[in-house]
mmCIF file of C-alpha atoms in Angstrom:
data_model
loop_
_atom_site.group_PDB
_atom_site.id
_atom_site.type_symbol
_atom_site.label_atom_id
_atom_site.label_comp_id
_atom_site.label_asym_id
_atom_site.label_seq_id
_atom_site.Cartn_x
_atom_site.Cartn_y
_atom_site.Cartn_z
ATOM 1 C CA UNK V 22 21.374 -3.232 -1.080
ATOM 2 C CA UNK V 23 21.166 -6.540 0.407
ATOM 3 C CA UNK V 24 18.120 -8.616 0.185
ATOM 4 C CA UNK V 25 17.551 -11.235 2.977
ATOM 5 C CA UNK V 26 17.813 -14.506 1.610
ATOM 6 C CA UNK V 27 14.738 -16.371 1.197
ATOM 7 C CA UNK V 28 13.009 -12.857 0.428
ATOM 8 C CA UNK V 29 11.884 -11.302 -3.049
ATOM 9 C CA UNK V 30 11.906 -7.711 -3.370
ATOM 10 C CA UNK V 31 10.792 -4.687 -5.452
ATOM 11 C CA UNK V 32 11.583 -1.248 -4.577
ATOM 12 C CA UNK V 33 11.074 1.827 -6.869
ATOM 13 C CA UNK V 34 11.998 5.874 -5.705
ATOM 14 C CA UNK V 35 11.096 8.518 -7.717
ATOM 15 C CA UNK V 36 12.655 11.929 -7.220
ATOM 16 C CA UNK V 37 9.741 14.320 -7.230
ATOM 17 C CA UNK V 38 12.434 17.311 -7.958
ATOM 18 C CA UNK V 39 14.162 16.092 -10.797
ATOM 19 C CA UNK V 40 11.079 14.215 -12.088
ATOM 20 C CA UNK V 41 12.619 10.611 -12.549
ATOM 21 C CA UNK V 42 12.642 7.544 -11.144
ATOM 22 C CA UNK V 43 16.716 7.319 -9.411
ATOM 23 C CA UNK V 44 16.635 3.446 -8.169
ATOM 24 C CA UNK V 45 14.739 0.701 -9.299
ATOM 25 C CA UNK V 46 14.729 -3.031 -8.247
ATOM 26 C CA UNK V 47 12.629 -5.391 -10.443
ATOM 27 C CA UNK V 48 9.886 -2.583 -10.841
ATOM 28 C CA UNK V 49 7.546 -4.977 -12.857
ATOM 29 C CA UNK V 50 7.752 -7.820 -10.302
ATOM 30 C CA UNK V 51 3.990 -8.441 -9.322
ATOM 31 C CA UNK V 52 3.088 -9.101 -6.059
ATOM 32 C CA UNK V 53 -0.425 -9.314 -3.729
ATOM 33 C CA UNK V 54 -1.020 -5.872 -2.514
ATOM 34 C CA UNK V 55 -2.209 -6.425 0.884
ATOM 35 C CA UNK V 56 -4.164 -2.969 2.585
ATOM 36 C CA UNK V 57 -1.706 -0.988 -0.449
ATOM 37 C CA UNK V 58 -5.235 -1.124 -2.821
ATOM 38 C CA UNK V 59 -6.657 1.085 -0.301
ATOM 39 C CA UNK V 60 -5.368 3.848 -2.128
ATOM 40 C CA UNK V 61 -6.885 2.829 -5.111
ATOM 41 C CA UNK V 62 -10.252 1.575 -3.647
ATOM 42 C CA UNK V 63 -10.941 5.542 -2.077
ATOM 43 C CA UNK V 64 -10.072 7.145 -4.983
ATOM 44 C CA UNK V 65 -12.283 5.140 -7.014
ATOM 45 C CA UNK V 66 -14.984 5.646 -4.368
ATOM 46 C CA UNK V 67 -14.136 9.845 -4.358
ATOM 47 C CA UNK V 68 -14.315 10.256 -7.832
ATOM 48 C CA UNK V 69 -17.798 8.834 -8.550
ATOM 49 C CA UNK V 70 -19.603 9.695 -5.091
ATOM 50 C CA UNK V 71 -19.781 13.003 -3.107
ATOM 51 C CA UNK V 72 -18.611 12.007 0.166
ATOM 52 C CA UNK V 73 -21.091 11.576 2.862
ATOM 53 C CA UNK V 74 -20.228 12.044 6.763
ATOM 54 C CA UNK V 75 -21.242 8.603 7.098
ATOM 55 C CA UNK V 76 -18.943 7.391 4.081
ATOM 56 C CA UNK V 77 -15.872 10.004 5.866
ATOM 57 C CA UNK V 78 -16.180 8.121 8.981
ATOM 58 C CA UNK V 79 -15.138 5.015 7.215
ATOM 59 C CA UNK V 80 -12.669 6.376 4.932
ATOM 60 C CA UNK V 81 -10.134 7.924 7.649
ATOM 61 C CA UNK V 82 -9.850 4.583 9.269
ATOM 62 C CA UNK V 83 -9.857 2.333 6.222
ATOM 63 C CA UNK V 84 -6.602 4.757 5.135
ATOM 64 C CA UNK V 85 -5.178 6.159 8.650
ATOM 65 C CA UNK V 86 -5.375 2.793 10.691
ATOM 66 C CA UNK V 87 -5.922 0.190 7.558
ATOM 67 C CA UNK V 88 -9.457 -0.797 8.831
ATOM 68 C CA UNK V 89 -10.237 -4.004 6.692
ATOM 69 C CA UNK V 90 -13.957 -4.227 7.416
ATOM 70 C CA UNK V 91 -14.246 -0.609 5.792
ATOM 71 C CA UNK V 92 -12.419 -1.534 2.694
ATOM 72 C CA UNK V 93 -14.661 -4.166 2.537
ATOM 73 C CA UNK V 94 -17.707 -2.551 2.554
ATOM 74 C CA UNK V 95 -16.116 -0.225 -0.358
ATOM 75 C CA UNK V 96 -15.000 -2.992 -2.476
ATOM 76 C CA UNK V 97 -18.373 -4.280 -2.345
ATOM 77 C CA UNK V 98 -20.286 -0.889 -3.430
ATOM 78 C CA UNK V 99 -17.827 -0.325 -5.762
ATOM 79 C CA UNK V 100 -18.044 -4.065 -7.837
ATOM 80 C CA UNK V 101 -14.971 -5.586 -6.562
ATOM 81 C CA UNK V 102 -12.727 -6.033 -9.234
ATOM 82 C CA UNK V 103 -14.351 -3.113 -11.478
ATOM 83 C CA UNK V 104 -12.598 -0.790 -8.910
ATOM 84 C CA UNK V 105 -9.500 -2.122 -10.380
ATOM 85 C CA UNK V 106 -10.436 -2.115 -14.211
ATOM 86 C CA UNK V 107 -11.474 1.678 -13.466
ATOM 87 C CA UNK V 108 -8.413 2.204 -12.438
ATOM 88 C CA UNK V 109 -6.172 0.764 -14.135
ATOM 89 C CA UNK V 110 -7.590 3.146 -17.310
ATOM 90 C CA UNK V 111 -7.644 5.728 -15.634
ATOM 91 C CA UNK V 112 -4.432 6.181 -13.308
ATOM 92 C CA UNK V 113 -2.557 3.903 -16.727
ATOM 93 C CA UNK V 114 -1.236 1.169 -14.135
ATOM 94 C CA UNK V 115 0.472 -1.675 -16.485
ATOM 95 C CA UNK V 116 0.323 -4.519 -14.182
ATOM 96 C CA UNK V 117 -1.959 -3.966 -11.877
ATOM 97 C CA UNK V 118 -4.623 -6.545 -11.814
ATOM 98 C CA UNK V 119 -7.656 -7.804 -10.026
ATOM 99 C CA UNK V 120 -7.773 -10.649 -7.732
ATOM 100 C CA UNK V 121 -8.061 -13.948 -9.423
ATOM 101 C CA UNK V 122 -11.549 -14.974 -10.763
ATOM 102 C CA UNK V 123 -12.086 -17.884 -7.857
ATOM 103 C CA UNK V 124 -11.267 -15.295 -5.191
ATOM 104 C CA UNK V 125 -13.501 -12.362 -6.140
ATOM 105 C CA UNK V 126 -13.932 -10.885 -2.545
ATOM 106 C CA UNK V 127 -10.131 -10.468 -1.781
ATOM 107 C CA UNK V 128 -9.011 -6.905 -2.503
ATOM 108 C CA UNK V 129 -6.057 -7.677 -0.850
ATOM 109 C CA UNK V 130 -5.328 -10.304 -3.698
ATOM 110 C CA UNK V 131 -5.248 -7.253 -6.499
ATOM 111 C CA UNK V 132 -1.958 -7.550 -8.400
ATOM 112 C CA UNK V 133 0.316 -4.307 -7.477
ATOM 113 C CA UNK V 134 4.132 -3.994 -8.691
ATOM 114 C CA UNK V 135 6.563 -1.178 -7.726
ATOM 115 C CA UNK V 136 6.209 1.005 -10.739
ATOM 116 C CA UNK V 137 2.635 0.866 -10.587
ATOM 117 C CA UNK V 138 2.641 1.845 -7.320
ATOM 118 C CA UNK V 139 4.919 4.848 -7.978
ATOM 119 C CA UNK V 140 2.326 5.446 -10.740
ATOM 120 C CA UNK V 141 -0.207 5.739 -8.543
ATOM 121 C CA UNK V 142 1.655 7.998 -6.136
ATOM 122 C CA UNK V 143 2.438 10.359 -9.044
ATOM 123 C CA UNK V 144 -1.461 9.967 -10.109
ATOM 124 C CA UNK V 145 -2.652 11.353 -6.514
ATOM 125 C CA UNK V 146 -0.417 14.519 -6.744
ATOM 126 C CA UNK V 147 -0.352 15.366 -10.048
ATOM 127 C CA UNK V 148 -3.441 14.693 -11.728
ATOM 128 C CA UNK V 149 -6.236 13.888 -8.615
ATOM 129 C CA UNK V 150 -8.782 16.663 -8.103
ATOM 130 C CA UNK V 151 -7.553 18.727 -5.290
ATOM 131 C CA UNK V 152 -10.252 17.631 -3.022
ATOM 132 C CA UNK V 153 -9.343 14.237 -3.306
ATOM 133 C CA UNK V 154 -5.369 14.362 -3.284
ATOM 134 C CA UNK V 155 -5.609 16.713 -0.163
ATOM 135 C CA UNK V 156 -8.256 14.345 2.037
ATOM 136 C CA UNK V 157 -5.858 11.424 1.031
ATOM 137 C CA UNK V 158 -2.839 12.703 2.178
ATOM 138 C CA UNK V 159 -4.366 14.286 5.330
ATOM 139 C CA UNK V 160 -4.908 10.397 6.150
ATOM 140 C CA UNK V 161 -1.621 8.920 4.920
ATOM 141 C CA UNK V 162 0.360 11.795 6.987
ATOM 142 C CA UNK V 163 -1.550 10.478 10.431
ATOM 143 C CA UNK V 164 -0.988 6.812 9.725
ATOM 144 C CA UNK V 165 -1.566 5.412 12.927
ATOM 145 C CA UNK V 166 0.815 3.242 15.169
ATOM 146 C CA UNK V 167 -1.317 0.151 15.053
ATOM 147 C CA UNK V 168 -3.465 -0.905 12.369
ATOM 148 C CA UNK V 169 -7.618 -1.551 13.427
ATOM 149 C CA UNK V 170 -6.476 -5.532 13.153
ATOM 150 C CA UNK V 171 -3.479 -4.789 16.139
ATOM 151 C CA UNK V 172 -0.966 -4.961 13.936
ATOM 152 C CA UNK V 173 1.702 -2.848 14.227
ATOM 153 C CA UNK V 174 2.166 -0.585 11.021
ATOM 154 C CA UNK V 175 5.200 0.921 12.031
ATOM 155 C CA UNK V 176 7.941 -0.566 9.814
ATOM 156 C CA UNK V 177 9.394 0.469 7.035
ATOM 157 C CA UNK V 178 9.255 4.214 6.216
ATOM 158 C CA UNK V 179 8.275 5.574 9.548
ATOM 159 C CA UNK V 180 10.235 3.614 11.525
ATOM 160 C CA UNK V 181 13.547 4.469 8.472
ATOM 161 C CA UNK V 182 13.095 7.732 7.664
ATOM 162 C CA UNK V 183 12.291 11.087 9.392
ATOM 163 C CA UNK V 184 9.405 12.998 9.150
ATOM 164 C CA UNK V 185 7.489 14.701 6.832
ATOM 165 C CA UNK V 186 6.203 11.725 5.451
ATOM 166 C CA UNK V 187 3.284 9.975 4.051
ATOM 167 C CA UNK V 188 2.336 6.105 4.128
ATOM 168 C CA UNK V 189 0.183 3.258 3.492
ATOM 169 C CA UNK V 190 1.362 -0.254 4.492
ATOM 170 C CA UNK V 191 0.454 -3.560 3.790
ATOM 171 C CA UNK V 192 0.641 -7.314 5.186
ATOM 172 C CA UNK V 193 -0.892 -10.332 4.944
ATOM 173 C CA UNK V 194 -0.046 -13.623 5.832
ATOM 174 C CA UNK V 195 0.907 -12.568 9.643
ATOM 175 C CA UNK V 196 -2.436 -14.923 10.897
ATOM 176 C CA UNK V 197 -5.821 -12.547 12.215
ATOM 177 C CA UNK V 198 -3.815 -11.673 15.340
ATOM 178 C CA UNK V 199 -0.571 -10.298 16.499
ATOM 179 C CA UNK V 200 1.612 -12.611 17.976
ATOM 180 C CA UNK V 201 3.193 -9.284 20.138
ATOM 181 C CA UNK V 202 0.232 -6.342 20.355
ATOM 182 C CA UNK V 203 0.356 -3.512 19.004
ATOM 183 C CA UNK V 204 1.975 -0.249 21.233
ATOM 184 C CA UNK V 205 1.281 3.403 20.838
ATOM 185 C CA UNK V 206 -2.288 2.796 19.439
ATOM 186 C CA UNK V 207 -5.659 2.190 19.818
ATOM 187 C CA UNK V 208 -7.095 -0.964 18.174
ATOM 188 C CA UNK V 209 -10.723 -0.151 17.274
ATOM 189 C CA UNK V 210 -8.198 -12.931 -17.032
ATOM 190 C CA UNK V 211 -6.092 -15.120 -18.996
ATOM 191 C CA UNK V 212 -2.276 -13.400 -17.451
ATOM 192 C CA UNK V 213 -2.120 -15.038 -14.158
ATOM 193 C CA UNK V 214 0.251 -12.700 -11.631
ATOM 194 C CA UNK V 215 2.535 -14.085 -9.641
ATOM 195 C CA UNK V 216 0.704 -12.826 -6.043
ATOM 196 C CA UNK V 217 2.888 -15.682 -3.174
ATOM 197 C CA UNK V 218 0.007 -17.425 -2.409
ATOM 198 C CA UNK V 219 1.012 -18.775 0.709
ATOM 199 C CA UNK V 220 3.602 -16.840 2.122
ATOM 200 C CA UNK V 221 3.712 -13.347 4.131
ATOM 201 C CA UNK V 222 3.922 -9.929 2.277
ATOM 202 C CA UNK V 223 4.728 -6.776 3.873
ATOM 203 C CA UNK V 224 5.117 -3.819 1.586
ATOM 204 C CA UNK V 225 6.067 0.195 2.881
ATOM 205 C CA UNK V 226 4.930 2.853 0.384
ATOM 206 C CA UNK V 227 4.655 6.605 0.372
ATOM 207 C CA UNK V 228 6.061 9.718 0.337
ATOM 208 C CA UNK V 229 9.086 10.731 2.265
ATOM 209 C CA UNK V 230 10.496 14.228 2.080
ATOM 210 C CA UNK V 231 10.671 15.006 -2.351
ATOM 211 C CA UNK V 232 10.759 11.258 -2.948
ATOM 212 C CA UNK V 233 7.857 8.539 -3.737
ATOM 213 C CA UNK V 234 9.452 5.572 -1.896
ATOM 214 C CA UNK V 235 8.010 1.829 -2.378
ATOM 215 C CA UNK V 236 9.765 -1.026 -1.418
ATOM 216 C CA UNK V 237 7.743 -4.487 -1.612
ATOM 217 C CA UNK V 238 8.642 -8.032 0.269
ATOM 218 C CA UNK V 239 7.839 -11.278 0.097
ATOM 219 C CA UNK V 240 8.874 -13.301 2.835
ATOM 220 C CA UNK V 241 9.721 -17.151 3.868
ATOM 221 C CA UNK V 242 6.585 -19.108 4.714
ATOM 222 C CA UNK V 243 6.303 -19.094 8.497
ATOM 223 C CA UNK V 244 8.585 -15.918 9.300
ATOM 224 C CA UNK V 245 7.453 -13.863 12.284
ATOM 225 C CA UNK V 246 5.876 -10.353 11.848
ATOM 226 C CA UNK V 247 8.954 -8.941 13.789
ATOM 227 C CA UNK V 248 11.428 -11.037 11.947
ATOM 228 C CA UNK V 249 9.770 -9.409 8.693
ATOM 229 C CA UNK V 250 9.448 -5.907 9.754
ATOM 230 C CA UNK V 251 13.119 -5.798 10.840
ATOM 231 C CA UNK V 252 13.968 -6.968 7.140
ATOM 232 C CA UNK V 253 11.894 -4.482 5.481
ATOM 233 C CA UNK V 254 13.192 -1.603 7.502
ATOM 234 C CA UNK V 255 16.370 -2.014 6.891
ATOM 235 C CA UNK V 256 15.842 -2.807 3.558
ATOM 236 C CA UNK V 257 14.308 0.444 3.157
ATOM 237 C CA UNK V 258 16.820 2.660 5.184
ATOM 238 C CA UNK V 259 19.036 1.212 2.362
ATOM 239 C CA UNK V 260 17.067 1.649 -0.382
ATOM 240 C CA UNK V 261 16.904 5.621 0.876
ATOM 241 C CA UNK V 262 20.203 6.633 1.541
ATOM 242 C CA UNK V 263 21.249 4.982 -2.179
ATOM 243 C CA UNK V 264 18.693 6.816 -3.710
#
């Protein structure tokens, strides 16, 4: 594989079939998860509330269309960075991490890394209560086209690999709007992670076909949303056919 220079990149896939992880670039590597805690902040949610229509109506957005404003709202009910302590114990993520202390509001600061977000994949299907794994996935599998900010989340897995599959994307650092809108959508303590303050992330995770795929960028400070999606697709078309 061939990273773009200027880039840093993680990418982890786990075979589902034979049960082991078959490629692995700097799985450790720690980066800002962007709208990727979303996963993380609904199953915290789903496993200490019964889920209210009111509560559903948010969910399906916040994990189909990567509506910030409803993660928001979670994060806040749920403590902010408690979601993340609960998890970590109880999905056994080793460097996952809450945002840093000064920015307590951020989700999208949490600490992720590759294997931890294979973790987390293997969490929802093996171990999740039914209810849960199955109203997750039902999202994930109708990603929409464009994200609720008019991004377009589109790159990476769905736009690499064929169908069935199951994602949730991330970016930051792309500015609050779109420089080229969105088509085929409708917008409605002490350990200190290394998160790229500063510079654009885009990450692609799910499932595609037997395999948990995650491939996380970091990108050159000022690179276009296009430039970056182009890199991380065919990053990740690469990343696929070696696995």
């Amino acid at each position: 594989m061939r990273v773009p220079a200027g880039v840093r990149a993680a990418y982890m896939v786990f075979d589902r079939r034979a049960g082991r992880v078959v490629l692995e670039r700097r799985g450790a590597q720690t980066y800002r998860s962007a709208s990727v805690v979303k996963i993380l902040i609904a199953l915290d949610y789903l496993g200490r509330h019964r889920m209210s229509a009111a509560d559903r109506a948010l969910l399906v957005p916040m994990l189909r269309s990567s509506d910030d404003a409803a993660a928001t709202e979670f994060w806040r009910r749920g403590g902010q960075a408690e979601i993340i302590e609960r998890m970590v114990r109880k999905v056994g993520l080793a460097d996952t991490a809450p945002p840093p202390a000064e920015k307590p509001g951020f989700w999208g600061y949490t600490a992720i890394s590759a294997r931890d977000v294979v973790t987390m994949y293997r969490y929802l299907l093996e171990e999740a209560p039914a209810a849960h794994r199955e109203f997750v996935l039902e999202q994930l599998r109708q990603a929409t086209a464009c994200g609720t900010d008019g991004f377009d989340q589109t790159f990476g897995i769905p736009r690499a690999l064929e169908r069935p599959w199951a994602v949730k994307q991330g970016w930051s650092g792309f500015g609050e709007e779109p420089a080229e809108p969105c088509r085929g959508g409708t917008r409605p303590a002490a350990w200190r992670p290394d998160l790229g303050l500063g510079r654009p992330v885009l990450h692609t995770t799910g499932l595609a076909g037997d395999k948990v795929v995650v491939v996380l960028t970091l990108h050159p400070a000022g690179s276009s949303f296009r430039t970056a999606a182009a890199r991380i697709t065919t990053l990740t078309r690469q990343v696929h056919r070696a696995a």
